[in-house]
Every structure is written in structure tokens, then in C-alpha cells.
mmCIF file of C-alpha atoms in Angstrom:
data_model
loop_
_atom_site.group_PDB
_atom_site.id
_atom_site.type_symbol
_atom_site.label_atom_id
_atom_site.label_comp_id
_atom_site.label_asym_id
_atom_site.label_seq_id
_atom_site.Cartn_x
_atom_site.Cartn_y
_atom_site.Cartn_z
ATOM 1 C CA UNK A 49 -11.776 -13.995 -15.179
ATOM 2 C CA UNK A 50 -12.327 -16.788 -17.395
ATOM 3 C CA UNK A 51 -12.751 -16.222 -21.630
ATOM 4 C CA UNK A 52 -16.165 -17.352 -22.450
ATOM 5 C CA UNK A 53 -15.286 -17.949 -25.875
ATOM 6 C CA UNK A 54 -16.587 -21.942 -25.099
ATOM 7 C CA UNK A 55 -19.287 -20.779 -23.701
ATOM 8 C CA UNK A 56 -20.521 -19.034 -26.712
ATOM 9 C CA UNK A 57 -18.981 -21.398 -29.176
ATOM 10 C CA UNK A 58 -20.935 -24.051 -27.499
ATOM 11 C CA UNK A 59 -24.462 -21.708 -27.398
ATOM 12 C CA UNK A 60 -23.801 -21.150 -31.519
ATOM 13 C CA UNK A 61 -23.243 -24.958 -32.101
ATOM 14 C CA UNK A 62 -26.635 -25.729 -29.793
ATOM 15 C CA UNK A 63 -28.360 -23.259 -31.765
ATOM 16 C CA UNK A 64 -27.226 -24.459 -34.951
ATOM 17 C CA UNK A 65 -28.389 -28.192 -34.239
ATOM 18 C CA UNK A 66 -31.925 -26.229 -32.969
ATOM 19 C CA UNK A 67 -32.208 -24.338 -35.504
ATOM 20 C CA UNK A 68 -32.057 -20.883 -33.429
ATOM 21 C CA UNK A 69 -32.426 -17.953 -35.334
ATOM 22 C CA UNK A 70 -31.280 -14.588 -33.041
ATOM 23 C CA UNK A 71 -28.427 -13.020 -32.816
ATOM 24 C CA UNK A 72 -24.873 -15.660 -31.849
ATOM 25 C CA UNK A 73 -23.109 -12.410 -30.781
ATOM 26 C CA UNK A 74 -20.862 -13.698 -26.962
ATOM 27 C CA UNK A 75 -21.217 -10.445 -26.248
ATOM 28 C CA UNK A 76 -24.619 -7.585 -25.981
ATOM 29 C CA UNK A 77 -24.382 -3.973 -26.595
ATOM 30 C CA UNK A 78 -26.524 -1.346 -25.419
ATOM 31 C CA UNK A 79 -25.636 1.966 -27.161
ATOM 32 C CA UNK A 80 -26.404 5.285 -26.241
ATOM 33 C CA UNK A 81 -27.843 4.736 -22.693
ATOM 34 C CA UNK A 82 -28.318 8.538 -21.280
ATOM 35 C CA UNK A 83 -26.962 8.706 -17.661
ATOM 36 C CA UNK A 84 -28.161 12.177 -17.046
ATOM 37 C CA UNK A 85 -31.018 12.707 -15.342
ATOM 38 C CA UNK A 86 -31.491 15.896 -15.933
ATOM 39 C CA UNK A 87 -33.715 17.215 -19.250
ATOM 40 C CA UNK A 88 -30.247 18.667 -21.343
ATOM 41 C CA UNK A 89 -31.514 18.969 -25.613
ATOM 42 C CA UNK A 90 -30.415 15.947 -27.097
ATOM 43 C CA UNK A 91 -27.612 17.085 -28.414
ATOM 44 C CA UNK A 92 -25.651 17.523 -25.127
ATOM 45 C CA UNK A 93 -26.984 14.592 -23.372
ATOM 46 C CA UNK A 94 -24.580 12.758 -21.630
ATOM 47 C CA UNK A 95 -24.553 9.255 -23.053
ATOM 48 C CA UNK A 96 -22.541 5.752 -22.699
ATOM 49 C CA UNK A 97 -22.515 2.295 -24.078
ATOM 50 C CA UNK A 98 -22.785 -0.838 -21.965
ATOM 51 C CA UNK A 99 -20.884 -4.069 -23.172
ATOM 52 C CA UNK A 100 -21.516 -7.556 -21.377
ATOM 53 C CA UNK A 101 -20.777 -10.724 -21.801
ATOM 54 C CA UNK A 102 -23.853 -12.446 -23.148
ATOM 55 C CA UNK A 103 -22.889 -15.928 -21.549
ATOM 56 C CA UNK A 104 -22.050 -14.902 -18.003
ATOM 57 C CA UNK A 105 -22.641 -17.597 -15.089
ATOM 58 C CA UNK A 106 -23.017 -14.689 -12.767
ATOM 59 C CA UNK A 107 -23.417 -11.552 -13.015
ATOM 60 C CA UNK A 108 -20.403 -9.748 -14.397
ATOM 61 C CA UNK A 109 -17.880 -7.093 -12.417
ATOM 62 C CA UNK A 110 -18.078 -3.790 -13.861
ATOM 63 C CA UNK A 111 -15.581 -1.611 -15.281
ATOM 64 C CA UNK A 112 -15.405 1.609 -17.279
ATOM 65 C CA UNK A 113 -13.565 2.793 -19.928
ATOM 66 C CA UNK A 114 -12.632 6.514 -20.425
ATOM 67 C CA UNK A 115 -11.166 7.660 -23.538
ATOM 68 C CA UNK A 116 -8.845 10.251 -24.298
ATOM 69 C CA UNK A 117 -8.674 12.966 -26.755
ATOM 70 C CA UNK A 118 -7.121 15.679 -24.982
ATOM 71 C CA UNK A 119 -10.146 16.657 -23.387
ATOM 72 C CA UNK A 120 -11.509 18.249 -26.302
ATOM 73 C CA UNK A 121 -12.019 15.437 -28.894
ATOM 74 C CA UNK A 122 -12.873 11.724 -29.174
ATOM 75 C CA UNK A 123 -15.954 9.709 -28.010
ATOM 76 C CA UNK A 124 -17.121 6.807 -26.492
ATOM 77 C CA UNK A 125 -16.953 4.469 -29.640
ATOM 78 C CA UNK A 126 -13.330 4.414 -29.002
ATOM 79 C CA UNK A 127 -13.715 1.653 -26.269
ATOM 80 C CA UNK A 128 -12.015 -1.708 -26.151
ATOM 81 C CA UNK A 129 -15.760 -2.953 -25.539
ATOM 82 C CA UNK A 130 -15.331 -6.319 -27.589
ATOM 83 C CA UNK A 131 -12.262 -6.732 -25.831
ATOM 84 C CA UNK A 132 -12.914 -6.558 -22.600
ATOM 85 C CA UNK A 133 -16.664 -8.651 -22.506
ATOM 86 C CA UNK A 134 -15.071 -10.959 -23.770
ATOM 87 C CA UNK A 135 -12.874 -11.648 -20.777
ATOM 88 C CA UNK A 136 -16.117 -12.140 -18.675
ATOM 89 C CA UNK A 137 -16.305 -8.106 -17.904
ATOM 90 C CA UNK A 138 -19.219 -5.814 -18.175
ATOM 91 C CA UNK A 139 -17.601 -2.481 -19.526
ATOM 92 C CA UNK A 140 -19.402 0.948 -19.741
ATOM 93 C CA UNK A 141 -17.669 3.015 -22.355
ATOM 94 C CA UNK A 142 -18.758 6.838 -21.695
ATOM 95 C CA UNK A 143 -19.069 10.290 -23.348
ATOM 96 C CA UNK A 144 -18.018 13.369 -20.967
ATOM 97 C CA UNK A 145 -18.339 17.154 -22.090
ATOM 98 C CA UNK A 146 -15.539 18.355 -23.816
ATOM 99 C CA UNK A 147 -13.761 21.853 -23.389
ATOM 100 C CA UNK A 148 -15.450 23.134 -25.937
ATOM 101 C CA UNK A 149 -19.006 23.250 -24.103
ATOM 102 C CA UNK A 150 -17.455 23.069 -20.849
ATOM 103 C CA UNK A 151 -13.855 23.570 -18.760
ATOM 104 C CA UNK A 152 -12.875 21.429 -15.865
ATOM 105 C CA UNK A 153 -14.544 20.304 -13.878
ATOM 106 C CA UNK A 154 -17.444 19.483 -15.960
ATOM 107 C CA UNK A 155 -15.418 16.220 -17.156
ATOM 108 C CA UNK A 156 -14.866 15.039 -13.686
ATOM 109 C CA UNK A 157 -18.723 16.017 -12.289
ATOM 110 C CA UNK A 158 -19.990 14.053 -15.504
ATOM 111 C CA UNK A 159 -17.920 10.457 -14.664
ATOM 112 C CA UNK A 160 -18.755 11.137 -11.075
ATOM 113 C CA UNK A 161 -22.631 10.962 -12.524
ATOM 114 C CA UNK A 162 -22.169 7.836 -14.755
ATOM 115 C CA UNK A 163 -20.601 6.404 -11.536
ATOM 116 C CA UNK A 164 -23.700 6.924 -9.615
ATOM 117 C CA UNK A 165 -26.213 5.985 -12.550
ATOM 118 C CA UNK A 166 -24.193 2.580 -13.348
ATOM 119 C CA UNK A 167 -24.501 1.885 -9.448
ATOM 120 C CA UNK A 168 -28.392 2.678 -9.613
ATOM 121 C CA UNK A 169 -29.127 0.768 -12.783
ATOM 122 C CA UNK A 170 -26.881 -2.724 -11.879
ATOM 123 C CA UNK A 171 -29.730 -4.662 -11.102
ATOM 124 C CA UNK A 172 -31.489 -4.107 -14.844
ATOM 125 C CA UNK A 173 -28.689 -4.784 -16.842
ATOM 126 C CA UNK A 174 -27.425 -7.308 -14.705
ATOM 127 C CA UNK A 175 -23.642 -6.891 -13.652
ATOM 128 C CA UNK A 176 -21.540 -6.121 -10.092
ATOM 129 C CA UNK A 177 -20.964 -2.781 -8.761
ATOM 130 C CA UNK A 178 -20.667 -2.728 -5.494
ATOM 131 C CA UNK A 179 -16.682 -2.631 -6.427
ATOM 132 C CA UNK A 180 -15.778 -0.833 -9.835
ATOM 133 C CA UNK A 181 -12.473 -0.456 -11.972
ATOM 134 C CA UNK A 182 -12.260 2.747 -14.078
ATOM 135 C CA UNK A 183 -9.436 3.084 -16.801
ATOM 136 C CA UNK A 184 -8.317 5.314 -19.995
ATOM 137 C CA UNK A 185 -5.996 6.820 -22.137
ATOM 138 C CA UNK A 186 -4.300 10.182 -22.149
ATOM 139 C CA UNK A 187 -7.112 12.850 -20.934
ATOM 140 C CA UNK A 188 -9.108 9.752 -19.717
ATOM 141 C CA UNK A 189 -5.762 8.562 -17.982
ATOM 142 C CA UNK A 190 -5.901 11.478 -16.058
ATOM 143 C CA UNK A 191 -9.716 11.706 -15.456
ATOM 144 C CA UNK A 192 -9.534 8.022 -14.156
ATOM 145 C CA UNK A 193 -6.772 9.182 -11.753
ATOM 146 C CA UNK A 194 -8.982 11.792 -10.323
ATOM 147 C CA UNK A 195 -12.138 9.663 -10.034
ATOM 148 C CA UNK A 196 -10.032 7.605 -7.961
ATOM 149 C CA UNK A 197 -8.127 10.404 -5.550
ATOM 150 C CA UNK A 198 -11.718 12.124 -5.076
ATOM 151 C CA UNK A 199 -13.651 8.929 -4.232
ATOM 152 C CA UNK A 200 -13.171 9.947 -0.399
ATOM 153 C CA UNK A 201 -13.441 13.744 -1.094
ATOM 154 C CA UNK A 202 -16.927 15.230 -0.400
ATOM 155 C CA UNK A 203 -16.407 18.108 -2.930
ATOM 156 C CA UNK A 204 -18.041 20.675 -5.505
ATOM 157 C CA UNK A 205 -16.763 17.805 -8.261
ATOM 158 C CA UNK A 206 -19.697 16.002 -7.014
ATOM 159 C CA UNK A 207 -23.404 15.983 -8.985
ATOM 160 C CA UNK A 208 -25.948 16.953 -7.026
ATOM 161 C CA UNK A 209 -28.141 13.910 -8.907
ATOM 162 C CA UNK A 210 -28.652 10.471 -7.734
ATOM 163 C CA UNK A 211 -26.416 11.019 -4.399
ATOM 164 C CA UNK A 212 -28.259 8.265 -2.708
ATOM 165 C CA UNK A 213 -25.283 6.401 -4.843
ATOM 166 C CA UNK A 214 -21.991 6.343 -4.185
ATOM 167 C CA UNK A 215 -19.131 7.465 -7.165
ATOM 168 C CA UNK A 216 -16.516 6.274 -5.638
ATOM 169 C CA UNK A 217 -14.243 3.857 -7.462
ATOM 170 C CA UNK A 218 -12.055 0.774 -6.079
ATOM 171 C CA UNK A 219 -9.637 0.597 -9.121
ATOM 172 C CA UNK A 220 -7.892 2.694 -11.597
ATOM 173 C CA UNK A 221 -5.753 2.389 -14.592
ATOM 174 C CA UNK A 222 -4.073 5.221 -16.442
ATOM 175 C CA UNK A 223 -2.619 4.262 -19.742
ATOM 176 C CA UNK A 224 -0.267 7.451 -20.845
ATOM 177 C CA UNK A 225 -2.117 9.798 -18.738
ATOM 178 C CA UNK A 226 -1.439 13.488 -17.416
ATOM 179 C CA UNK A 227 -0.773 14.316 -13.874
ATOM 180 C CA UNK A 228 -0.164 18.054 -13.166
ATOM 181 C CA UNK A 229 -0.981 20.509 -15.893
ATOM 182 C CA UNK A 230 1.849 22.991 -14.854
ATOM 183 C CA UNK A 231 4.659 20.634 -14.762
ATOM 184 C CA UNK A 232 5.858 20.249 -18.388
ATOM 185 C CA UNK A 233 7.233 22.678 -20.957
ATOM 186 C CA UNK A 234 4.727 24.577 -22.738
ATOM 187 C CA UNK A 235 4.992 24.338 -26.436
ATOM 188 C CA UNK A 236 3.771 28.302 -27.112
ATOM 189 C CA UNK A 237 1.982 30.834 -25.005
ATOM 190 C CA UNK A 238 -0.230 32.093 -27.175
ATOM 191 C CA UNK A 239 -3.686 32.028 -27.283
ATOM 192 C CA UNK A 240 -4.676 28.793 -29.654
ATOM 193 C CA UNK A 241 -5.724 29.536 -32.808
ATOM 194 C CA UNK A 242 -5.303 28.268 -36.786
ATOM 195 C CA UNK A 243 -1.751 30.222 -37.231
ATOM 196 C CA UNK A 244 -0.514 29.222 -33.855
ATOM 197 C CA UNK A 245 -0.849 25.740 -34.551
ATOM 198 C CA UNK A 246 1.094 26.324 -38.206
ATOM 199 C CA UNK A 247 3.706 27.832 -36.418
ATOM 200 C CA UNK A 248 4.185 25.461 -33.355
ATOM 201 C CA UNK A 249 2.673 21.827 -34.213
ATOM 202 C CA UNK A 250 6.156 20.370 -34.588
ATOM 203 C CA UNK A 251 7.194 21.672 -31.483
ATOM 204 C CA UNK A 252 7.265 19.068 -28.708
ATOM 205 C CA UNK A 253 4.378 19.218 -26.590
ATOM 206 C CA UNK A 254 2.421 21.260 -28.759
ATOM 207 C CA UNK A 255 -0.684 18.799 -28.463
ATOM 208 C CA UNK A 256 -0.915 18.967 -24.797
ATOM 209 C CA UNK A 257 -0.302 22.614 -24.427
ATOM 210 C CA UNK A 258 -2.944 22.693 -26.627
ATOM 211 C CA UNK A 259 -5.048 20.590 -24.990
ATOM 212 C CA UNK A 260 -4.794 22.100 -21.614
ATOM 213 C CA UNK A 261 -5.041 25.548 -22.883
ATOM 214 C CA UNK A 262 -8.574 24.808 -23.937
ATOM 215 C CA UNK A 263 -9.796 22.666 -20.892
ATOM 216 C CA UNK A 264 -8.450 25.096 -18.020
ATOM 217 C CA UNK A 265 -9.500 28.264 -20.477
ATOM 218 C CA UNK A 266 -6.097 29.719 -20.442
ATOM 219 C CA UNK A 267 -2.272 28.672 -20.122
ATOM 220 C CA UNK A 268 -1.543 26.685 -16.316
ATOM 221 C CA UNK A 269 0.222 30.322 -15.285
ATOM 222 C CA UNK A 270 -2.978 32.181 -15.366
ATOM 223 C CA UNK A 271 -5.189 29.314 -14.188
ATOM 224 C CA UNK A 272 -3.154 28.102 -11.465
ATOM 225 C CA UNK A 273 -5.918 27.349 -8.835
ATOM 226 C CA UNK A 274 -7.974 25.651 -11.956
ATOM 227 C CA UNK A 275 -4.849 24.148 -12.800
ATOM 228 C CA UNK A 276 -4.496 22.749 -8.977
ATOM 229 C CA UNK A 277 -8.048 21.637 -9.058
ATOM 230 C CA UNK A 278 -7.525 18.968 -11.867
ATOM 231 C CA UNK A 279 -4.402 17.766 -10.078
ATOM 232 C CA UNK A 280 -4.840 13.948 -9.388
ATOM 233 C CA UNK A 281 -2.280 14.537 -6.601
ATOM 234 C CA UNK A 282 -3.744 17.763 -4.643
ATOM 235 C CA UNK A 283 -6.265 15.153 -2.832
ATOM 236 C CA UNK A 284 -4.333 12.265 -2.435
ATOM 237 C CA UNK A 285 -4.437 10.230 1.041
ATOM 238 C CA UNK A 286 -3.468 6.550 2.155
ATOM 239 C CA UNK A 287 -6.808 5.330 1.666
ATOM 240 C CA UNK A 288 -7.003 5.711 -1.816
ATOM 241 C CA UNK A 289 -7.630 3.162 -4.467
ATOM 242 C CA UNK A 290 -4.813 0.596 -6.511
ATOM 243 C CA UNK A 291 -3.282 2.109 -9.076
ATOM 244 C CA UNK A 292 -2.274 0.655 -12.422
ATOM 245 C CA UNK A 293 -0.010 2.879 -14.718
ATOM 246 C CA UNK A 294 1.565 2.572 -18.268
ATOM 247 C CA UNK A 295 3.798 5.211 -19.855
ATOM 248 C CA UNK A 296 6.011 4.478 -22.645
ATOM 249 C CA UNK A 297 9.129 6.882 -22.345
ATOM 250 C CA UNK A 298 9.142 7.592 -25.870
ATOM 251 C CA UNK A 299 5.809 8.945 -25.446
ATOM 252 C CA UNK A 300 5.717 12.131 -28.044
ATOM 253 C CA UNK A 301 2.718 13.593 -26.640
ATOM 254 C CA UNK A 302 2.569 13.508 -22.915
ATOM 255 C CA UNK A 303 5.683 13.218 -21.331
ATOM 256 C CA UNK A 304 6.389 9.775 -19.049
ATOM 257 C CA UNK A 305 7.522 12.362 -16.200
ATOM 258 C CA UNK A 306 3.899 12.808 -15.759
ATOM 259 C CA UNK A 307 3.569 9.083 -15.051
ATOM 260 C CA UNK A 308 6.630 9.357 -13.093
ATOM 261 C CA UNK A 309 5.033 12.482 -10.800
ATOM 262 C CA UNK A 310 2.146 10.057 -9.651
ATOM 263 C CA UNK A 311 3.887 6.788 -9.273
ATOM 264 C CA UNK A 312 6.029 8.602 -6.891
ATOM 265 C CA UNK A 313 3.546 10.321 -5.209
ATOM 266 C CA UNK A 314 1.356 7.034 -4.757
ATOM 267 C CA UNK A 315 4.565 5.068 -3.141
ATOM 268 C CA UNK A 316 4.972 8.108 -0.113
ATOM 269 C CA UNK A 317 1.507 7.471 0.401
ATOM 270 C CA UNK A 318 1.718 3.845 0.520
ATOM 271 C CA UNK A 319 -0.991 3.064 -2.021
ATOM 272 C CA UNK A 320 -0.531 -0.472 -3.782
ATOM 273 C CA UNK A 321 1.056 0.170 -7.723
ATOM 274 C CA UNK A 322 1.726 -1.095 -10.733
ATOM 275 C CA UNK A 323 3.905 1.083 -13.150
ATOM 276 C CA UNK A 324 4.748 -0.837 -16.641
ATOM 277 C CA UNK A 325 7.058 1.031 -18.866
ATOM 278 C CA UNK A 326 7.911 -0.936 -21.389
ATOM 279 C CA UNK A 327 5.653 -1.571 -24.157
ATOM 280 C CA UNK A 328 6.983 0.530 -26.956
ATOM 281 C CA UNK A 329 4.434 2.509 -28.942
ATOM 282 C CA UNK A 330 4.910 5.950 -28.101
ATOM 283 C CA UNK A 331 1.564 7.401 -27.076
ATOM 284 C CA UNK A 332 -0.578 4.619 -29.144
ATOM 285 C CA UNK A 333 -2.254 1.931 -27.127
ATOM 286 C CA UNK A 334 -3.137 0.121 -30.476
ATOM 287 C CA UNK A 335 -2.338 -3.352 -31.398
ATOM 288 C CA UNK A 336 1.037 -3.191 -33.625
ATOM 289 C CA UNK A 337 -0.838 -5.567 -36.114
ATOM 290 C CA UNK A 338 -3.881 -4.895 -35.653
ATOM 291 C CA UNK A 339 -4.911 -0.839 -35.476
ATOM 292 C CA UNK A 340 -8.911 -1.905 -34.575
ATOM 293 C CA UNK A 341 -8.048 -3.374 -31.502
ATOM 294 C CA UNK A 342 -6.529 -2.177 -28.349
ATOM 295 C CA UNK A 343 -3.045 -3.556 -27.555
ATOM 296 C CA UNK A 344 -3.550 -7.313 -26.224
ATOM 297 C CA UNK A 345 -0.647 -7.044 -23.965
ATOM 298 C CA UNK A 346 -1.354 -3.861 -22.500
ATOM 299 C CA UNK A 347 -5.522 -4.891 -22.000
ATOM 300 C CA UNK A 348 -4.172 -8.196 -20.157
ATOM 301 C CA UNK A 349 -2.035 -6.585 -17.721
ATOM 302 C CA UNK A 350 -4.254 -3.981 -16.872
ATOM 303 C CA UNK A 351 -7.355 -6.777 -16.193
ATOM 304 C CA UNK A 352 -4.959 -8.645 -14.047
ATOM 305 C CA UNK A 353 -4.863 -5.906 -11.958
ATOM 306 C CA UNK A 354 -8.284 -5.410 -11.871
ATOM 307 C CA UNK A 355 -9.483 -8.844 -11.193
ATOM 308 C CA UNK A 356 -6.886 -9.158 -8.532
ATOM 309 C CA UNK A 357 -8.229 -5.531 -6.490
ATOM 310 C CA UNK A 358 -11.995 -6.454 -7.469
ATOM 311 C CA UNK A 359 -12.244 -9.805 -6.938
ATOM 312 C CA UNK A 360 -14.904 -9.835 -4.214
ATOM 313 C CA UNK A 361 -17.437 -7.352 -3.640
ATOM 314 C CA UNK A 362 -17.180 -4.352 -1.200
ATOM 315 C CA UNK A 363 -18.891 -4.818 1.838
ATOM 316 C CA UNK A 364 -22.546 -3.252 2.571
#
């Protein structure tokens, strides 16, 4: 897609010679739009924020953005929003329950319901969905991974809201993410706590042992069928979506053989791939220069995949 940084730059010049007063932002922002239906307190509502391109000659394709955080921290505010609108992308940004109020599969049911609701809500905020890219980092990596390998798969990961719309996605990126929970060396065995994380921290892994300690609600041994369940792989089939992946080898928090466990996988089943491996930031997808914006080089690849596997809308 096209920048529309002359669009915009020739709106704020009209506007300027007219006198207009509003807002010369190229790009709107809705925050905080609940997706869930259902009547949760507001403190656990499930919320996301909307960014679109304000100058938009048609109505803009539709991508979402899931962030990491090791399944039990971060939000929806980190979100290359300005970023990505202003390559002519809408991009939904979106909060998921963490382990702490829920364990897998809560995560996946939630996206699965932002899905549907940005399907049933295209028409009043005015971008394309009949085909949509989802992407993240880390956790979201992997979340993005199953959204895709469960878009044909009728299962219990599905919400029971809104199923006159579809969830299924026609893109996905994973940027450092984690493929099968049991397939790395665990940093302790513990159960987490204060003095275990004293004692282990520098230990390598220790994050995502961590992490997946908390969102399965025990160490992979003694969750193995949860474990299973939130394996990207375990529903994989030919008709699955394009995959883009990134995973720097130096990565210090999730290992690249993670990375390397689903590219593989995707080639035997003949699903189209894109594996980069060699931007060098460890497990950062920052810009070197620049620590408020995502990594330029990174964001561009990964929207040249997507505008060359969305390009046209999916059939009725």
C-alpha cells in the first residue's frame, strides 16, 4: 500500500489556506472500543484500539496487532498503531486476559472474539475484512500462530458470541514467537514465586519458564494435554494461512528453535513462508535509534507480506 503522507500533507496545507480548525492528525484513533458482548465489570472488559488512516481513498484492509508479554503482562498501547496507518492500514491493537485472571485458552477464545466483532463492526468504522492479517511479538507471536492453525478448526477455542461471524484469519506474522511449550529447557521446576526468581533469573530461559508456568498453571510435564492444546502445530493442515516469521538467533528469551519447530513444520505441509533471521536485536523488535517505534525494517517486511496474501478480498 501506498504512504499517505501527501495525502495528509496536502489536507494540512488546504486547511491552512481555509483556515480549518480540527484536528490535522493522517491518522484517527479510537481507544478503548469493548469487543465483548457480554456484561463483564469494567475492569475485565475486553477492550482494543482501532487505528486508520484518516485519508484513505477506499476503505482500508485490516490487520491486528497482538502484543506480547509472556502472557501475563503488557497491553494494547504497545501497538505499532502510528506505524502501520500510516502505510494505508487499518490496525486493531487488542487487550486479551492474562494468566493471572485466566489460563489458556482464555487468550485464544478472546482474539477469536475480537475477530468476530472487527468482522461485525467493518461497515461503521469503515475498513476491509473480508480478508485479515494478524501479527505479534513473543506470547502474541504465538497467539497469532494459533489464530491462524485454528481458523479451519470448529473447536471449544471458539466464543459462543457473535458466531454469525467468521474468526478465521488469512495472514499471520510471528515476530520471536513460541511454538511448543514443552520443547525447550526449563530454567527451574519450582513453583514461581519471589525467591525462585532471585535464585534463577540469570538462568537462561528463566522468563519463559516463567511465563508458561503461569499460563498453563503448572510446569509443561504436568500440563501436557494443556500444554498440547496451545500448540500452534497440533492442528496444522495444508489449508492453512501464509506465514511470516522472524527470530533472531541470539534471541535471550525465547529460543529461535521455536521459530525453527514451525517453519519446518509449515514447509511438510506445504503452506507458503517467509522466515527472516537476520535482524540482530535479540528478542527486541524496537527501532535501534529510536526505542518509541517499532523496528522500520522489520514492520516493512512483514506488510509486504501482508499486502501481497491480502491484496484482494476473500470471496462471499
Amino acid at each position: 500500500m501506498k504512504r499517505i503522507g501527501i495525502i495528509s500533507a496536502i489536507a494540512a496545507l488546504m486547511c491552512l489556506l481555509l483556515g480549518c480548525s480540527q484536528d490535522l492528525s493522517p491518522v484517527d484513533i479510537e481507544h478503548d472500543l469493548i469487543y465483548d458482548p457480554a456484561a463483564r465489570p469494567p475492569q475485565t472488559r475486553l477492550t482494543l484500539d482501532l487505528y486508520r488512516p484518516r485519508y484513505a481513498r477506499v476503505a482500508p484492509q485490516l490487520l491486528v496487532f497482538i502484543h506480547g508479554g509472556g502472557w501475563f503482562e503488557g497491553s494494547k498501547s504497545n501497538c505499532p498503531g502510528l506505524q502501520v496507518a500510516l502505510e494505508g492500514y487499518a490496525l486493531a491493537c487488542v487487550n486479551y486476559r492474562l494468566s493471572d485472571e485466566a489460563l489458556f485458552p482464555a487468550q485464544l477464545t478472546d482474539l477469536k472474539l475480537a475477530i468476530r466483532w472487527l468482522r461485525a463492526e467493518a461497515e461503521t468504522y469503515g475498513y476491509e475484512a473480508a480478508k485479515i492479517g494478524v501479527f505479534g511479538h513473543s506470547a502474541g507471536g504465538h497467539l497469532s500462530t494459533l489464530l491462524g492453525t485454528t481458523s479451519n478448526d470448529d473447536s471449544v477455542f471458539e466464543p459462543t458470541e457473535l458466531a454469525e461471524y467468521s474468526s478465521a484469519v488469512q495472514a499471520v506474522g510471528s515476530w520471536s514467537g513460541v511454538t511448543d511449550l514443552t520443547q525447550f529447557s526449563p530454567a527451574f521446576t519450582e513453583t514461581p514465586s519471589q525467591a525462585v526468581k532471585k535464585k534463577y533469573r540469570e538462568k537462561p530461559w528463566f522468563t519463559l519458564t516463567w511465563s508458561v508456568y503461569k499460563v498453563l498453571g503448572g510446569p509443561p510435564a504436568e500440563r501436557r494435554g494443556l500444554a498440547d492444546l496451545a500448540n500452534p502445530l497440533s492442528y496444522l493442515d495444508a489449508d492453512d494461512p501464509p506465514v511470516f516469521v522472524a527470530h533472531d538467533p541470539s534471541d535471550r528469551v525465547v529460543p529461535v528453535k521455536q521459530s525453527d519447530l514451525l517453519v519446518k513444520a509449515l514447509w511438510q505441509y506445504g503452506i507458503p513462508v517467509v522466515y527472516v533471521r537476520d535482524y540482530a536485536q535479540g528478542h527486541s523488535v524496537y527501532d535501534p535509534v529510536d526505542s518509541r517505534r517499532f523496528n522500520k525494517v522489520l514492520l516493512r517486511r512483514t506488510l509486504e507480506f501482508f499486502a501481497q496474501h491480502l491484496e484482494s478480498p476473500a470471496p462471499n
